[in-house]
Amino acid sequence: MGTGEILLKVDKIEVTYHRVITAVQGVSLEVARGQIVALLGNNGAGKTTTLRAISGFIGMDDARVSEGSITYRDRRTDRLQPHEITRMGVVLVPERAKVFENLTVAENILASVSGRKDKEQAALAYEYFPQLVHLRRREAGYLSGGERQMLAIAAALVCAPQLLLVDELSLGLAPRIVSELVERLQRIREELGLTIVLVEQNATVALEVADHGYVMENGRIVLDGTAERLRAHDDIREFYLGHAQGERRNYRDVKQYRRSRRWYG
Ligand code: ATP
């Protein structure tokens, strides 16, 4: 899916925390309008940092894009404030602290809206997540993990996104809930014409729904391709899709190991 128009272009970015710690280096990626793009990799690979760089929120973590550029619809965004980027239609569903725990579901949704289109946008959020209608008066702190994730996505929808950045959709959730969330994201993409970047440790989930994927390790992209190609890629199957049980190695080790088997084995 996708029209071919490049909506987001990340060009060789380096991200530095506290002016000294380089977490991401030389990362480039492109997202076409209407696509779902997955950013895969293990803990600490640099996925969240990349996503927060795109959303502008890294400034809150005392980090900055120290090299390269991020362009959204032909406009440089890597020096903009998060609220300016959100206003352009790039909306983040963060990994942690997704919802205001002491506010009700309805208050969380209203907290995201501004302007005259409030009611329409809120109605849209409830339309895609009807479970939240019955939970409107419940404090978000009492919601289950799945309900919180739904609320976080619903609250993001209220901001009228064109590009939705979702950090760890599946983390800690039961497979049934994850399938439901994935199905909902697909509907949102199809019906609202959204473009989605999905950060996931769970490659199985991500490659099921994505059009294209990038694999990150140690702050760099080590592989990218269509989801179909990645699903069929031996290294990915072996490392991320559970075809190599037992000791988990990093992606590079798997790749080197496979190479050596190819040459000597
Ligand atoms: P996870 O799934 O655990 O969030 P990730 O792939 O998203 O992993 P990042 O969270 O982006 O990885 O982390 C990339 C690197 O940046 C790691 O080495 C991490 O220690 C470092 N890092 C992340 N946040 C900070 C911070 N606030 N200050 C300093 N270093 C950080």
Short mmCIF file of C-alpha atoms in Angstrom, two decimals, residues 5 37 58 60 74 76 112 126 162 177 263:
data_model
loop_
_atom_site.label_atom_id
_atom_site.label_comp_id
_atom_site.label_asym_id
_atom_site.label_seq_id
_atom_site.Cartn_x
_atom_site.Cartn_y
_atom_site.Cartn_z
CA GLU A 5 4.74 10.06 -2.30
CA VAL A 37 6.53 0.97 8.25
CA ILE A 58 13.90 13.92 22.33
CA MET A 60 12.65 16.49 26.71
CA ASP A 74 9.30 18.78 2.38
CA ARG A 76 12.73 20.27 7.94
CA SER A 112 -5.86 16.02 23.45
CA TYR A 126 -14.78 6.39 20.33
CA GLN A 162 -1.55 12.18 9.21
CA ILE A 177 -5.41 -7.96 22.53
CA TRP A 263 31.26 -20.78 3.17
#
